[in-house]
Amino acid sequence: MVVLRLSVVVVVLLTFVQWCAYSQSPSQLFVDITLVKSTTAKDLGAYCLDGSLPAYHFSKGFGSGTNNWLLHIETKSLYFRGQKIWQAMISDLLPQGLAHAEKALLSGDSAGGLAVFLHCDNFSRSLPGNATVKCISDAGLFLDIKDVAHNDTIRSLFHDVVSLQGVEQNFESRVHQFSKRS
């Protein structure tokens, strides 16, 4: 009987916690999208594949978190075009306070997680030397193994993507040499 009462209390508490988490107004749960300045995009040639301006989600920190940054590369309906868009985003964010970051976390999921792998070192170099920088990739690892038909599908796909995006310079020379193996 005690176990049953305890179970009911736990279920009620868990339900209440979930209700509290979602009781905020929708405007408090979303961060507005920010378009890269058109002059920056034009100077760098940083346009999305559909010709639109690159965009990112940005919400300025406050109080003790003013110089702590989270930059998340989302995998959604934005049509990124590689290195130039990365440069445009960083160029846009540095004057907004990223140049003074004390702590910064670069994160991303799926293709955004792959971008985290590609840009982590560059992100760290863009920040002050005393900044603490962490990078975390969620599902951004695509295994370089033969598929069920014994083809190198992923290798071929990524070779084409690296060439299309112009991100060869993001790879260390030893990684580049390894990728050319037969």
PDB file of C-alpha atoms in Angstrom:
ATOM      1  CA  MET A   1       0.000   0.000   0.000  1.00  0.00           C
ATOM      2  CA  VAL A   2       2.870   2.383   0.816  1.00  0.00           C
ATOM      3  CA  VAL A   3       4.475   1.600  -2.542  1.00  0.00           C
ATOM      4  CA  LEU A   4       1.216   2.403  -4.343  1.00  0.00           C
ATOM      5  CA  ARG A   5       0.865   5.758  -2.546  1.00  0.00           C
ATOM      6  CA  LEU A   6       4.491   6.591  -3.283  1.00  0.00           C
ATOM      7  CA  SER A   7       3.977   5.706  -6.952  1.00  0.00           C
ATOM      8  CA  VAL A   8       0.953   8.004  -7.178  1.00  0.00           C
ATOM      9  CA  VAL A   9       2.919  10.865  -5.594  1.00  0.00           C
ATOM     10  CA  VAL A  10       5.803  10.356  -8.045  1.00  0.00           C
ATOM     11  CA  VAL A  11       3.437  10.328 -11.054  1.00  0.00           C
ATOM     12  CA  VAL A  12       1.697  13.510  -9.844  1.00  0.00           C
ATOM     13  CA  LEU A  13       5.032  15.258  -9.285  1.00  0.00           C
ATOM     14  CA  LEU A  14       6.367  14.249 -12.687  1.00  0.00           C
ATOM     15  CA  THR A  15       3.171  15.478 -14.343  1.00  0.00           C
ATOM     16  CA  PHE A  16       3.381  18.788 -12.463  1.00  0.00           C
ATOM     17  CA  VAL A  17       7.042  19.291 -13.391  1.00  0.00           C
ATOM     18  CA  GLN A  18       6.255  18.757 -17.086  1.00  0.00           C
ATOM     19  CA  TRP A  19       3.316  21.176 -16.871  1.00  0.00           C
ATOM     20  CA  CYS A  20       5.527  23.800 -15.240  1.00  0.00           C
ATOM     21  CA  ALA A  21       8.188  23.393 -17.903  1.00  0.00           C
ATOM     22  CA  TYR A  22       5.681  24.088 -20.674  1.00  0.00           C
ATOM     23  CA  SER A  23       3.613  26.743 -18.890  1.00  0.00           C
ATOM     24  CA  GLN A  24       5.773  29.558 -20.261  1.00  0.00           C
ATOM     25  CA  SER A  25       4.408  31.645 -23.086  1.00  0.00           C
ATOM     26  CA  PRO A  26       5.594  30.525 -26.541  1.00  0.00           C
ATOM     27  CA  SER A  27       7.525  33.776 -27.016  1.00  0.00           C
ATOM     28  CA  GLN A  28       9.729  32.831 -24.043  1.00  0.00           C
ATOM     29  CA  LEU A  29      10.577  29.441 -25.564  1.00  0.00           C
ATOM     30  CA  PHE A  30      11.835  30.598 -28.963  1.00  0.00           C
ATOM     31  CA  VAL A  31      14.773  32.710 -30.044  1.00  0.00           C
ATOM     32  CA  ASP A  32      14.188  34.976 -33.030  1.00  0.00           C
ATOM     33  CA  ILE A  33      16.096  34.355 -36.219  1.00  0.00           C
ATOM     34  CA  THR A  34      18.699  36.941 -37.217  1.00  0.00           C
ATOM     35  CA  LEU A  35      19.747  37.462 -40.824  1.00  0.00           C
ATOM     36  CA  VAL A  36      23.407  38.117 -41.589  1.00  0.00           C
ATOM     37  CA  LYS A  37      23.850  41.722 -42.738  1.00  0.00           C
ATOM     38  CA  SER A  38      23.467  41.949 -46.507  1.00  0.00           C
ATOM     39  CA  THR A  39      26.742  43.893 -46.820  1.00  0.00           C
ATOM     40  CA  THR A  40      28.621  41.122 -44.973  1.00  0.00           C
ATOM     41  CA  ALA A  41      26.988  38.448 -47.122  1.00  0.00           C
ATOM     42  CA  LYS A  42      27.788  40.353 -50.311  1.00  0.00           C
ATOM     43  CA  ASP A  43      31.416  41.030 -49.311  1.00  0.00           C
ATOM     44  CA  LEU A  44      32.010  37.349 -48.526  1.00  0.00           C
ATOM     45  CA  GLY A  45      29.741  35.859 -51.196  1.00  0.00           C
ATOM     46  CA  ALA A  46      27.873  34.125 -48.373  1.00  0.00           C
ATOM     47  CA  TYR A  47      24.437  33.223 -49.637  1.00  0.00           C
ATOM     48  CA  CYS A  48      22.345  30.149 -49.013  1.00  0.00           C
ATOM     49  CA  LEU A  49      21.800  27.677 -51.823  1.00  0.00           C
ATOM     50  CA  ASP A  50      18.412  29.249 -52.540  1.00  0.00           C
ATOM     51  CA  GLY A  51      20.015  32.728 -52.789  1.00  0.00           C
ATOM     52  CA  SER A  52      18.703  33.973 -49.445  1.00  0.00           C
ATOM     53  CA  LEU A  53      20.782  35.558 -46.697  1.00  0.00           C
ATOM     54  CA  PRO A  54      22.266  33.220 -44.091  1.00  0.00           C
ATOM     55  CA  ALA A  55      20.577  33.290 -40.695  1.00  0.00           C
ATOM     56  CA  TYR A  56      21.169  32.213 -37.119  1.00  0.00           C
ATOM     57  CA  HIS A  57      19.322  32.300 -33.816  1.00  0.00           C
ATOM     58  CA  PHE A  58      20.648  34.907 -31.395  1.00  0.00           C
ATOM     59  CA  SER A  59      19.587  36.060 -27.954  1.00  0.00           C
ATOM     60  CA  LYS A  60      21.868  38.466 -26.106  1.00  0.00           C
ATOM     61  CA  GLY A  61      23.022  37.340 -22.675  1.00  0.00           C
ATOM     62  CA  PHE A  62      22.535  39.455 -19.586  1.00  0.00           C
ATOM     63  CA  GLY A  63      23.866  39.874 -16.073  1.00  0.00           C
ATOM     64  CA  SER A  64      26.686  37.510 -15.182  1.00  0.00           C
ATOM     65  CA  GLY A  65      26.095  35.628 -18.463  1.00  0.00           C
ATOM     66  CA  THR A  66      26.776  38.579 -20.772  1.00  0.00           C
ATOM     67  CA  ASN A  67      30.119  37.142 -21.918  1.00  0.00           C
ATOM     68  CA  ASN A  68      29.034  33.484 -22.014  1.00  0.00           C
ATOM     69  CA  TRP A  69      27.966  32.270 -25.435  1.00  0.00           C
ATOM     70  CA  LEU A  70      26.125  29.306 -26.907  1.00  0.00           C
ATOM     71  CA  LEU A  71      26.206  29.062 -30.688  1.00  0.00           C
ATOM     72  CA  HIS A  72      24.086  26.178 -31.982  1.00  0.00           C
ATOM     73  CA  ILE A  73      24.189  25.130 -35.631  1.00  0.00           C
ATOM     74  CA  GLU A  74      20.737  23.795 -36.256  1.00  0.00           C
ATOM     75  CA  THR A  75      19.812  21.293 -38.930  1.00  0.00           C
ATOM     76  CA  LYS A  76      16.494  22.528 -40.241  1.00  0.00           C
ATOM     77  CA  SER A  77      15.307  24.251 -43.386  1.00  0.00           C
ATOM     78  CA  LEU A  78      18.241  26.657 -43.734  1.00  0.00           C
ATOM     79  CA  TYR A  79      20.289  25.989 -46.846  1.00  0.00           C
ATOM     80  CA  PHE A  80      23.866  26.473 -45.736  1.00  0.00           C
ATOM     81  CA  ARG A  81      26.664  26.795 -48.230  1.00  0.00           C
ATOM     82  CA  GLY A  82      29.773  26.046 -46.251  1.00  0.00           C
ATOM     83  CA  GLN A  83      32.772  28.112 -45.288  1.00  0.00           C
ATOM     84  CA  LYS A  84      31.532  31.484 -46.520  1.00  0.00           C
ATOM     85  CA  ILE A  85      28.390  31.307 -44.402  1.00  0.00           C
ATOM     86  CA  TRP A  86      30.432  30.302 -41.354  1.00  0.00           C
ATOM     87  CA  GLN A  87      32.692  33.326 -41.915  1.00  0.00           C
ATOM     88  CA  ALA A  88      29.676  35.614 -42.357  1.00  0.00           C
ATOM     89  CA  MET A  89      28.062  34.378 -39.137  1.00  0.00           C
ATOM     90  CA  ILE A  90      31.254  34.845 -37.118  1.00  0.00           C
ATOM     91  CA  SER A  91      31.859  38.274 -38.713  1.00  0.00           C
ATOM     92  CA  ASP A  92      28.326  39.240 -37.742  1.00  0.00           C
ATOM     93  CA  LEU A  93      28.576  37.951 -34.149  1.00  0.00           C
ATOM     94  CA  LEU A  94      32.035  39.229 -33.162  1.00  0.00           C
ATOM     95  CA  PRO A  95      30.965  42.899 -32.942  1.00  0.00           C
ATOM     96  CA  GLN A  96      27.811  41.878 -31.052  1.00  0.00           C
ATOM     97  CA  GLY A  97      29.963  40.685 -28.156  1.00  0.00           C
ATOM     98  CA  LEU A  98      31.382  37.340 -29.257  1.00  0.00           C
ATOM     99  CA  ALA A  99      34.796  39.037 -29.483  1.00  0.00           C
ATOM    100  CA  HIS A 100      34.664  39.460 -25.688  1.00  0.00           C
ATOM    101  CA  ALA A 101      33.488  35.945 -24.845  1.00  0.00           C
ATOM    102  CA  GLU A 102      34.814  34.436 -21.635  1.00  0.00           C
ATOM    103  CA  LYS A 103      33.093  31.090 -22.170  1.00  0.00           C
ATOM    104  CA  ALA A 104      31.699  29.748 -25.428  1.00  0.00           C
ATOM    105  CA  LEU A 105      29.996  26.527 -26.436  1.00  0.00           C
ATOM    106  CA  LEU A 106      29.631  25.592 -30.100  1.00  0.00           C
ATOM    107  CA  SER A 107      27.037  22.868 -30.609  1.00  0.00           C
ATOM    108  CA  GLY A 108      25.137  21.325 -33.477  1.00  0.00           C
ATOM    109  CA  ASP A 109      23.023  18.353 -34.446  1.00  0.00           C
ATOM    110  CA  SER A 110      23.243  16.032 -37.457  1.00  0.00           C
ATOM    111  CA  ALA A 111      24.737  18.084 -40.319  1.00  0.00           C
ATOM    112  CA  GLY A 112      25.110  20.922 -37.809  1.00  0.00           C
ATOM    113  CA  GLY A 113      27.061  18.490 -35.629  1.00  0.00           C
ATOM    114  CA  LEU A 114      29.365  17.823 -38.551  1.00  0.00           C
ATOM    115  CA  ALA A 115      29.854  21.587 -38.896  1.00  0.00           C
ATOM    116  CA  VAL A 116      30.915  21.639 -35.234  1.00  0.00           C
ATOM    117  CA  PHE A 117      33.685  19.151 -36.045  1.00  0.00           C
ATOM    118  CA  LEU A 118      34.747  21.239 -39.044  1.00  0.00           C
ATOM    119  CA  HIS A 119      34.714  24.642 -37.326  1.00  0.00           C
ATOM    120  CA  CYS A 120      35.639  24.021 -33.680  1.00  0.00           C
ATOM    121  CA  ASP A 121      39.300  25.025 -34.062  1.00  0.00           C
ATOM    122  CA  ASN A 122      38.402  28.096 -36.133  1.00  0.00           C
ATOM    123  CA  PHE A 123      35.748  29.076 -33.574  1.00  0.00           C
ATOM    124  CA  SER A 124      38.308  28.840 -30.784  1.00  0.00           C
ATOM    125  CA  ARG A 125      40.823  30.967 -32.731  1.00  0.00           C
ATOM    126  CA  SER A 126      38.149  33.644 -33.286  1.00  0.00           C
ATOM    127  CA  LEU A 127      37.754  34.224 -29.542  1.00  0.00           C
ATOM    128  CA  PRO A 128      40.037  35.859 -26.974  1.00  0.00           C
ATOM    129  CA  GLY A 129      43.010  33.696 -25.955  1.00  0.00           C
ATOM    130  CA  ASN A 130      41.760  33.372 -22.373  1.00  0.00           C
ATOM    131  CA  ALA A 131      38.259  32.211 -23.383  1.00  0.00           C
ATOM    132  CA  THR A 132      37.117  28.742 -22.376  1.00  0.00           C
ATOM    133  CA  VAL A 133      35.797  27.087 -25.538  1.00  0.00           C
ATOM    134  CA  LYS A 134      33.939  23.784 -25.758  1.00  0.00           C
ATOM    135  CA  CYS A 135      32.437  22.096 -28.793  1.00  0.00           C
ATOM    136  CA  ILE A 136      29.816  19.368 -28.741  1.00  0.00           C
ATOM    137  CA  SER A 137      28.438  17.490 -31.718  1.00  0.00           C
ATOM    138  CA  ASP A 138      25.137  15.636 -31.481  1.00  0.00           C
ATOM    139  CA  ALA A 139      24.912  12.932 -34.150  1.00  0.00           C
ATOM    140  CA  GLY A 140      27.405  14.686 -36.411  1.00  0.00           C
ATOM    141  CA  LEU A 141      29.519  11.612 -37.054  1.00  0.00           C
ATOM    142  CA  PHE A 142      28.953   9.789 -40.315  1.00  0.00           C
ATOM    143  CA  LEU A 143      30.899   6.529 -40.457  1.00  0.00           C
ATOM    144  CA  ASP A 144      33.267   5.971 -43.356  1.00  0.00           C
ATOM    145  CA  ILE A 145      32.387   2.341 -43.953  1.00  0.00           C
ATOM    146  CA  LYS A 146      31.139   0.419 -46.934  1.00  0.00           C
ATOM    147  CA  ASP A 147      27.374   0.219 -47.281  1.00  0.00           C
ATOM    148  CA  VAL A 148      25.399  -3.025 -47.653  1.00  0.00           C
ATOM    149  CA  ALA A 149      26.243  -3.104 -51.379  1.00  0.00           C
ATOM    150  CA  HIS A 150      29.973  -2.766 -50.502  1.00  0.00           C
ATOM    151  CA  ASN A 151      30.182   0.739 -51.976  1.00  0.00           C
ATOM    152  CA  ASP A 152      31.950   3.747 -50.426  1.00  0.00           C
ATOM    153  CA  THR A 153      28.769   5.830 -50.533  1.00  0.00           C
ATOM    154  CA  ILE A 154      29.535   8.050 -47.526  1.00  0.00           C
ATOM    155  CA  ARG A 155      33.119   8.690 -48.661  1.00  0.00           C
ATOM    156  CA  SER A 156      31.948   9.679 -52.129  1.00  0.00           C
ATOM    157  CA  LEU A 157      29.184  11.879 -50.720  1.00  0.00           C
ATOM    158  CA  PHE A 158      31.512  13.698 -48.350  1.00  0.00           C
ATOM    159  CA  HIS A 159      34.194  14.144 -50.995  1.00  0.00           C
ATOM    160  CA  ASP A 160      31.580  15.863 -53.145  1.00  0.00           C
ATOM    161  CA  VAL A 161      30.283  17.976 -50.228  1.00  0.00           C
ATOM    162  CA  VAL A 162      33.798  19.068 -49.193  1.00  0.00           C
ATOM    163  CA  SER A 163      34.530  20.097 -52.793  1.00  0.00           C
ATOM    164  CA  LEU A 164      31.195  21.882 -53.231  1.00  0.00           C
ATOM    165  CA  GLN A 165      31.428  23.751 -49.921  1.00  0.00           C
ATOM    166  CA  GLY A 166      35.086  24.714 -50.342  1.00  0.00           C
ATOM    167  CA  VAL A 167      36.056  23.584 -46.834  1.00  0.00           C
ATOM    168  CA  GLU A 168      39.268  21.729 -47.650  1.00  0.00           C
ATOM    169  CA  GLN A 169      41.258  24.223 -45.548  1.00  0.00           C
ATOM    170  CA  ASN A 170      39.355  23.114 -42.422  1.00  0.00           C
ATOM    171  CA  PHE A 171      41.058  19.742 -42.506  1.00  0.00           C
ATOM    172  CA  GLU A 172      44.539  19.188 -41.202  1.00  0.00           C
ATOM    173  CA  SER A 173      46.924  17.946 -43.895  1.00  0.00           C
ATOM    174  CA  ARG A 174      47.205  14.492 -42.297  1.00  0.00           C
ATOM    175  CA  VAL A 175      43.405  14.112 -42.413  1.00  0.00           C
ATOM    176  CA  HIS A 176      43.388  15.238 -46.032  1.00  0.00           C
ATOM    177  CA  GLN A 177      46.110  12.698 -46.911  1.00  0.00           C
ATOM    178  CA  PHE A 178      44.179   9.940 -45.124  1.00  0.00           C
ATOM    179  CA  SER A 179      41.018  10.775 -47.057  1.00  0.00           C
ATOM    180  CA  LYS A 180      42.844  10.293 -50.378  1.00  0.00           C
ATOM    181  CA  ARG A 181      43.673   6.664 -49.636  1.00  0.00           C
ATOM    182  CA  SER A 182      42.332   4.187 -52.144  1.00  0.00           C
TER     183      SER A 182
END
